[in-house]
PDB file of C-alpha atoms in Angstrom:
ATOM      1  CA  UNK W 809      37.591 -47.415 -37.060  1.00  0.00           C
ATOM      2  CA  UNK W 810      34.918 -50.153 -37.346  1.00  0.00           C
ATOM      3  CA  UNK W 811      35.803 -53.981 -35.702  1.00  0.00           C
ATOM      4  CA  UNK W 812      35.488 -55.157 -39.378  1.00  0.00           C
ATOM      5  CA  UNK W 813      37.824 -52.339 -40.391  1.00  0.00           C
ATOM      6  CA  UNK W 814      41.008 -53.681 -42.224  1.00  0.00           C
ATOM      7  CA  UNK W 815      43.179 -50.737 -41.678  1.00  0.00           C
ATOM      8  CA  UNK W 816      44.015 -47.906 -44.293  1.00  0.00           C
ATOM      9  CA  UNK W 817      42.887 -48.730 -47.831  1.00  0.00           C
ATOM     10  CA  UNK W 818      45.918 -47.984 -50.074  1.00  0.00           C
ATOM     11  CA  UNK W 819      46.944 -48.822 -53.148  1.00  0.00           C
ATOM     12  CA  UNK W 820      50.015 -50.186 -53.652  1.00  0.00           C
ATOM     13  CA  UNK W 821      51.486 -47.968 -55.931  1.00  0.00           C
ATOM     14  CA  UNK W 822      50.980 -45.263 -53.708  1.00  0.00           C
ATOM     15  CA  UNK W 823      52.759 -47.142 -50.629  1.00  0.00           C
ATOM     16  CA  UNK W 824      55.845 -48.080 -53.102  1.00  0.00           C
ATOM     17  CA  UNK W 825      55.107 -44.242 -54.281  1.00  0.00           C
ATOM     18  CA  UNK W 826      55.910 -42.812 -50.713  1.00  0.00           C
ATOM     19  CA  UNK W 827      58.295 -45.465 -49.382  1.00  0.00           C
ATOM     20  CA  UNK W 828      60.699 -44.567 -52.904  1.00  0.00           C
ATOM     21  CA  UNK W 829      59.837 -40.613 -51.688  1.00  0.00           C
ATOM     22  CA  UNK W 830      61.297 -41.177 -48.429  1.00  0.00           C
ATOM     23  CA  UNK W 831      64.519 -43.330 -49.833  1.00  0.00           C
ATOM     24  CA  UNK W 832      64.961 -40.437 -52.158  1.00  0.00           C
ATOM     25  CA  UNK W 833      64.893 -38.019 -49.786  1.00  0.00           C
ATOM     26  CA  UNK W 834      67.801 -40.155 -47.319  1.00  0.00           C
ATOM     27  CA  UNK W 835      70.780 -39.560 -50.027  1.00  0.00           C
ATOM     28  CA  UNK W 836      72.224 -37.765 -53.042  1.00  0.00           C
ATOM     29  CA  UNK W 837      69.413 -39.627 -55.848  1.00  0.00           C
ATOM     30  CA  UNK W 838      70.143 -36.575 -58.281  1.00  0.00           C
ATOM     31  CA  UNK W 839      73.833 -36.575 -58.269  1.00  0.00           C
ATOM     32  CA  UNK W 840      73.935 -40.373 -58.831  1.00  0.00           C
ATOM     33  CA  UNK W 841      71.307 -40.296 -61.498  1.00  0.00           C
ATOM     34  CA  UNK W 842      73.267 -37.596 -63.184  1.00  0.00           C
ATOM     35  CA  UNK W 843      75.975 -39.217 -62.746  1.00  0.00           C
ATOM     36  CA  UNK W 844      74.744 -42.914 -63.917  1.00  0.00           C
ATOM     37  CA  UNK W 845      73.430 -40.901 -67.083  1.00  0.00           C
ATOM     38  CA  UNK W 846      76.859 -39.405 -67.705  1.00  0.00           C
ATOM     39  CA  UNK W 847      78.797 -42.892 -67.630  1.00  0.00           C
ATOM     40  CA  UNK W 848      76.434 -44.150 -70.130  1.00  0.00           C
ATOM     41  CA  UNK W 849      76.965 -42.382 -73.398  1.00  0.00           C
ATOM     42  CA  UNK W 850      80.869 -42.324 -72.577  1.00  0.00           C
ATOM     43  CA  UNK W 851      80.776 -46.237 -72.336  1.00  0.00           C
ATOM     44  CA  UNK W 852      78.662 -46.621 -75.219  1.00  0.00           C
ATOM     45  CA  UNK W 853      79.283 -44.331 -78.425  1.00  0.00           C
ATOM     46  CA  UNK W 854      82.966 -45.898 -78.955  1.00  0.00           C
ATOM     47  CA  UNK W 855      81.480 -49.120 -79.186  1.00  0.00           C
ATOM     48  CA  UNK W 856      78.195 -48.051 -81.114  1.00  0.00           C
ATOM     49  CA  UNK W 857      77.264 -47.976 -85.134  1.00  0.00           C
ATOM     50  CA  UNK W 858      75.513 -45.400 -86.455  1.00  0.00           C
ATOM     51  CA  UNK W 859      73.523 -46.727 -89.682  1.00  0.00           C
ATOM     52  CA  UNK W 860      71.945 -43.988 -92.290  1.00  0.00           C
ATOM     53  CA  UNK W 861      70.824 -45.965 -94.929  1.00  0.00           C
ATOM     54  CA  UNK W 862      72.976 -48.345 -96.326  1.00  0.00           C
ATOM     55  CA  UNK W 863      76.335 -46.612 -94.785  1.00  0.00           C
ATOM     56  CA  UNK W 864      78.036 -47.422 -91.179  1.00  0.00           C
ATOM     57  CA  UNK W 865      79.585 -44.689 -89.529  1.00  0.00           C
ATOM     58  CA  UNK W 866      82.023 -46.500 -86.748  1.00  0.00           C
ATOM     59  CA  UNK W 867      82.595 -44.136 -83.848  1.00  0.00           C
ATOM     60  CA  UNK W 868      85.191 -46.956 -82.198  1.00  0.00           C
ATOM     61  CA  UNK W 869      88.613 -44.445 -81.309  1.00  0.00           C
ATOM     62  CA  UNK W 870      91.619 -46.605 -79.987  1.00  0.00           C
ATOM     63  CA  UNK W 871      90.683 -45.514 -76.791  1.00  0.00           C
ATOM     64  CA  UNK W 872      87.754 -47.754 -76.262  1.00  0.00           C
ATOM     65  CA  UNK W 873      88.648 -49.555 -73.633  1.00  0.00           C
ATOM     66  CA  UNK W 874      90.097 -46.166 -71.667  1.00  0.00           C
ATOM     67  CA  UNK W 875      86.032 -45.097 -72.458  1.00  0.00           C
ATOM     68  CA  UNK W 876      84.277 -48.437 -71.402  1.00  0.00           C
ATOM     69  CA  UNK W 877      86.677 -47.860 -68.038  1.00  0.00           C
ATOM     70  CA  UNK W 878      85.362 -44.563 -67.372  1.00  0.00           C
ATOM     71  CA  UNK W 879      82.137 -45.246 -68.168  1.00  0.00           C
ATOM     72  CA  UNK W 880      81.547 -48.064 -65.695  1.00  0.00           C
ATOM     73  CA  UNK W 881      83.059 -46.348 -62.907  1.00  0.00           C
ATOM     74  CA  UNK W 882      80.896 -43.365 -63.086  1.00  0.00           C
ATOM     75  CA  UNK W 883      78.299 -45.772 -63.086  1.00  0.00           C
ATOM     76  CA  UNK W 884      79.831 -47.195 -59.912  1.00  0.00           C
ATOM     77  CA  UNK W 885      80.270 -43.896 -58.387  1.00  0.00           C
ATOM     78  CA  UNK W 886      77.114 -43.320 -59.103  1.00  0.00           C
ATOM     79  CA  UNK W 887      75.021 -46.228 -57.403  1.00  0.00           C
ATOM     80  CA  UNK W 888      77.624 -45.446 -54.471  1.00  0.00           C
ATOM     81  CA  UNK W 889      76.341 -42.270 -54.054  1.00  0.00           C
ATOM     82  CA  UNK W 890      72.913 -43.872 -53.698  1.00  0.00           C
ATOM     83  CA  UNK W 891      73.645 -46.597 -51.455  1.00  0.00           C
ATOM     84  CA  UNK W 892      76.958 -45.443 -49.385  1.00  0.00           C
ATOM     85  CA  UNK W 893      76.264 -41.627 -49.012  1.00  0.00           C
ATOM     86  CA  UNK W 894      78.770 -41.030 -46.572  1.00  0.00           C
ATOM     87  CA  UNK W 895      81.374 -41.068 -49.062  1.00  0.00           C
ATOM     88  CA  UNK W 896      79.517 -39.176 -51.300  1.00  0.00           C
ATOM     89  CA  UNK W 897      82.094 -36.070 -51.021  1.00  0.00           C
ATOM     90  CA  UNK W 898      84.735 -38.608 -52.468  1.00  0.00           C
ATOM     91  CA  UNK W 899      82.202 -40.260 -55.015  1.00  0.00           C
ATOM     92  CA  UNK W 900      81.542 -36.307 -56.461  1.00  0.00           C
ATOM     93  CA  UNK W 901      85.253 -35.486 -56.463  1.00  0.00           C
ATOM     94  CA  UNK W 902      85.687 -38.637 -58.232  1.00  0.00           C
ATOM     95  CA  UNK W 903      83.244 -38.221 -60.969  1.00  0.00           C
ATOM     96  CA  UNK W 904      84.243 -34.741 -61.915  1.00  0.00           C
ATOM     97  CA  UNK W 905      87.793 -36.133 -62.567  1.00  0.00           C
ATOM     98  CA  UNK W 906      86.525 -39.370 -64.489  1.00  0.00           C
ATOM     99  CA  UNK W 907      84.413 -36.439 -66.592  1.00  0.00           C
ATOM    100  CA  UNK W 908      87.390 -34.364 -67.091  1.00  0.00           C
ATOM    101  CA  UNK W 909      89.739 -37.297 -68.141  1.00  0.00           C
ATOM    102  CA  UNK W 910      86.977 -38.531 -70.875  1.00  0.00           C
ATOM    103  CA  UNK W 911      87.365 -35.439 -72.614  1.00  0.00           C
ATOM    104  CA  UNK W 912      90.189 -36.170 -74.211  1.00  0.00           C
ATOM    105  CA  UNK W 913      89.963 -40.352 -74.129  1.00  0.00           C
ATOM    106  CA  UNK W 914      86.140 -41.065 -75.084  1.00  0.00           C
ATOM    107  CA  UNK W 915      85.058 -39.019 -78.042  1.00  0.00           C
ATOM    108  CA  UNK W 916      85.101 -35.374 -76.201  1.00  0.00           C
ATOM    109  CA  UNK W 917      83.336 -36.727 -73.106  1.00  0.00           C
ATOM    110  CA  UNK W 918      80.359 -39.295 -75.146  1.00  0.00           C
ATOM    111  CA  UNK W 919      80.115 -35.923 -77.400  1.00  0.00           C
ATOM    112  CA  UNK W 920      79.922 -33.814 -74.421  1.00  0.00           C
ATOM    113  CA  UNK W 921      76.592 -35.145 -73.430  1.00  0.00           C
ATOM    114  CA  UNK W 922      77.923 -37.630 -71.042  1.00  0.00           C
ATOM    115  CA  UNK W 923      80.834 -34.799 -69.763  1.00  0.00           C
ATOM    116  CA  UNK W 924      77.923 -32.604 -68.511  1.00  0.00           C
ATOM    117  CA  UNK W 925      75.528 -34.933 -67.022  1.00  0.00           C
ATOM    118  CA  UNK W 926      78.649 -36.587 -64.953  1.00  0.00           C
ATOM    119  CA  UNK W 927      80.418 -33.543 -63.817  1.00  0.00           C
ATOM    120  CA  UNK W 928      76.218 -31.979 -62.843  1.00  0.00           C
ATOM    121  CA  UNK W 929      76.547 -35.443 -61.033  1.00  0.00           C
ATOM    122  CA  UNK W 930      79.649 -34.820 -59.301  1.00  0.00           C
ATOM    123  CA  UNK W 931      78.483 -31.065 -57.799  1.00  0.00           C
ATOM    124  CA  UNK W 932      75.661 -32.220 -56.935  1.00  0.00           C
ATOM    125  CA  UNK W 933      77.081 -35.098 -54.743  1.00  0.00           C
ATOM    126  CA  UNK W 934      79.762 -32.761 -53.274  1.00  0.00           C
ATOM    127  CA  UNK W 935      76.896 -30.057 -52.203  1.00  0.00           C
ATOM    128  CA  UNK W 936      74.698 -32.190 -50.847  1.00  0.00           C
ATOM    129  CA  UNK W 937      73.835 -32.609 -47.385  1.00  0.00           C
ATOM    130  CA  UNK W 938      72.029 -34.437 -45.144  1.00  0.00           C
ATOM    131  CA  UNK W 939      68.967 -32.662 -43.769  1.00  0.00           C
ATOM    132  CA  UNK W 940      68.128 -33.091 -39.926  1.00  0.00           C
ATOM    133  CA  UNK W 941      65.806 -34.680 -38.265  1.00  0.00           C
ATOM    134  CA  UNK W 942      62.436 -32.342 -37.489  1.00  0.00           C
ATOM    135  CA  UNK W 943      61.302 -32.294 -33.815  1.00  0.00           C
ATOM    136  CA  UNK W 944      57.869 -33.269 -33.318  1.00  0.00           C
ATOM    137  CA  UNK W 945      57.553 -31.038 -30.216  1.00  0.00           C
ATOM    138  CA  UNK W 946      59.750 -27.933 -29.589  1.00  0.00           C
ATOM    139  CA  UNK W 947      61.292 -28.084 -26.509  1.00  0.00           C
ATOM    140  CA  UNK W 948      60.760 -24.581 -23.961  1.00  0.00           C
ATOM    141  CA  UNK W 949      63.928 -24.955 -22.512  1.00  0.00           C
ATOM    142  CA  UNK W 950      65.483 -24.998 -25.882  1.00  0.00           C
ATOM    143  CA  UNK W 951      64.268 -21.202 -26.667  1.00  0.00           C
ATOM    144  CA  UNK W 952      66.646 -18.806 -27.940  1.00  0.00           C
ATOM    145  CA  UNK W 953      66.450 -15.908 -24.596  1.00  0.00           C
ATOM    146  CA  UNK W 954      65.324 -12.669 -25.489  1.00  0.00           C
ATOM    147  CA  UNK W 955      68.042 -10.159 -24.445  1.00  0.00           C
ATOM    148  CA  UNK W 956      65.575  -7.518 -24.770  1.00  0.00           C
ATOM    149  CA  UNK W 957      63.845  -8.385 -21.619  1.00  0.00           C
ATOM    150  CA  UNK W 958      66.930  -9.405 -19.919  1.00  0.00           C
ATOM    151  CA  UNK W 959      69.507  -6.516 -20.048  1.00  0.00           C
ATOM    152  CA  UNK W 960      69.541  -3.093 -19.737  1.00  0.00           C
ATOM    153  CA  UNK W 961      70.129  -0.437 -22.431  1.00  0.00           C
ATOM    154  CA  UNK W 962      74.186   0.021 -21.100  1.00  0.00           C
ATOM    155  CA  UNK W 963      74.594  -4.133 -21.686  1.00  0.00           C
ATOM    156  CA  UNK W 964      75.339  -4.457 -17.891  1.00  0.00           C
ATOM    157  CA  UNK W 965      73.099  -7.271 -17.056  1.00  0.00           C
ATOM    158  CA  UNK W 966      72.443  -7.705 -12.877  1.00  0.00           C
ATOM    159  CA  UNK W 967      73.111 -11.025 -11.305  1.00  0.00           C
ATOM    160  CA  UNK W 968      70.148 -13.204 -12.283  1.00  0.00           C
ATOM    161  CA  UNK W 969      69.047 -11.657 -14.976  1.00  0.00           C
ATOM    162  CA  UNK W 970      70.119 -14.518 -17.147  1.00  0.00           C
ATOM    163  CA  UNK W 971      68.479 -16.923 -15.117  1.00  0.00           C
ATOM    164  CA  UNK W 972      64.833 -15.739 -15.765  1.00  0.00           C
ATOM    165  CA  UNK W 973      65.158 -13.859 -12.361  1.00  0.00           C
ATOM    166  CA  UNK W 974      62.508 -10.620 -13.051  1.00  0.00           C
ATOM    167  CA  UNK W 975      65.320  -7.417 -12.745  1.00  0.00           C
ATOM    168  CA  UNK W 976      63.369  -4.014 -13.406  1.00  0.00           C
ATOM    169  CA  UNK W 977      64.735  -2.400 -16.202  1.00  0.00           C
ATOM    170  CA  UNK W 978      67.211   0.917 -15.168  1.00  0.00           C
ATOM    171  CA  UNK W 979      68.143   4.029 -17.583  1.00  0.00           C
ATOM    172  CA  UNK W 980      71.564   3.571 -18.678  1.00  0.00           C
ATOM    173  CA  UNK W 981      73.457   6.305 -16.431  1.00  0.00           C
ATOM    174  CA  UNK W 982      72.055   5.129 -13.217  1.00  0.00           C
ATOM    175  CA  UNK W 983      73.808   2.121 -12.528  1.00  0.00           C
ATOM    176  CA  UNK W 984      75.700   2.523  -8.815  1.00  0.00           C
ATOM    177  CA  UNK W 985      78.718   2.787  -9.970  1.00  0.00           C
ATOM    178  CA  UNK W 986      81.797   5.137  -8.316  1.00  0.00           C
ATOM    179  CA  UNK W 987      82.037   8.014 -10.761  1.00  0.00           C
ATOM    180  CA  UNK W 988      84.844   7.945 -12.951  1.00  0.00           C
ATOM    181  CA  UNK W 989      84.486   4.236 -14.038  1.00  0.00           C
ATOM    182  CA  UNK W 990      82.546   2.865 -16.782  1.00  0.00           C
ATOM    183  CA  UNK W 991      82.308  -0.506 -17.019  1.00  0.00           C
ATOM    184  CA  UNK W 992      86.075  -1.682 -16.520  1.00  0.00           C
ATOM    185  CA  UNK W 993      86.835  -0.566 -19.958  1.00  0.00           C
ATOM    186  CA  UNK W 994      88.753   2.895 -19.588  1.00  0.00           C
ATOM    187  CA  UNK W 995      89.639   4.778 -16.648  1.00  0.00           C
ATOM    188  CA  UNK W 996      88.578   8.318 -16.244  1.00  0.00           C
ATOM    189  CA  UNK W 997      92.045  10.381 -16.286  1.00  0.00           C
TER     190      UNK W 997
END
């Protein structure tokens, strides 16, 4: 970099871009998307008017208020699985019971559009898991050992073998052992 240099030249929308990649990434988005998408249709068709020409079809059921309910605490769940993923196991289990009890209360589940979307929402948050952390270096010491090298063919392994201590390899029957014993597994009758 040049002394007149004024760092990286990014556009904004690229930084915004990456920093809403990495957010993403952090917690369930999916599952509270799908489930945000589910609480809206069963919130709004009771209350909505359809209009085909000069005819109103109503869609309000006596339930409305039961629907509105549901609706805005899918919603809820929904951002909480966004911003408070630790109870996102709760916040699926929660939704897939709010989408099964708006089957019968809000017009088959907001016509079955907004059962699907929330109960999608509700697996998904329930199956997801944080990912770990990726080392930047790996770590020798943290090296699965290669029993190959290590022990011989009978799976008697001689002090310090474990330890990285070089052991030459031996055939299996050869081991100085009294005859009549194998190992300390069965006696020889």
């Amino acid at each position: 970099m040049s002394p007149e240099s004024t760092g990286q030249n990014e556009h904004n929308l690229t930084v915004y871009r990456r920093g809403f990649r990495t957010w993403r990434g952090n917690r369930p988005f999916w599952a509270g998307l799908f489930t945000m998408l589910g609480g809206a249709p069963i919130a709004y068709f009771p209350y909505a008017d359809l209009h085909l020409g000069n005819m109103t079809l109503a869609m309000s059921t006596t339930a409305g208020a039961g629907s509105l309910i549901i609706g805005v605490l899918l919603i809820t769940l929904g951002l909480t699985m966004w911003f408070h993923s630790i109870v996102r196991v709760f916040a699926g289990v929660a939704a897939i019971l709010l989408a099964l009890i708006s089957i019968p209360v809000a017009n088959i589940g907001g016509f079955v559009i907004g059962f699907l979307l929330a109960l999608i929402g509700g697996a998904l948050s329930i199956s997801w898991a944080p990912g770990e952390p990726q080392a930047d270096e790996a770590d020798p010491r943290d090296a699965p050992l290669s029993l190959d090298k290590q022990q011989p063919e009978s799976g008697y392994a001689p002090r310090g073998a474990l330890h990285g201590a070089a052991v030459p390899r031996q055939p299996a029957g050869d081991h100085d052992t009294p005859s009549g014993y194998d190992g300390g597994t069965h006696r020889a009758g």
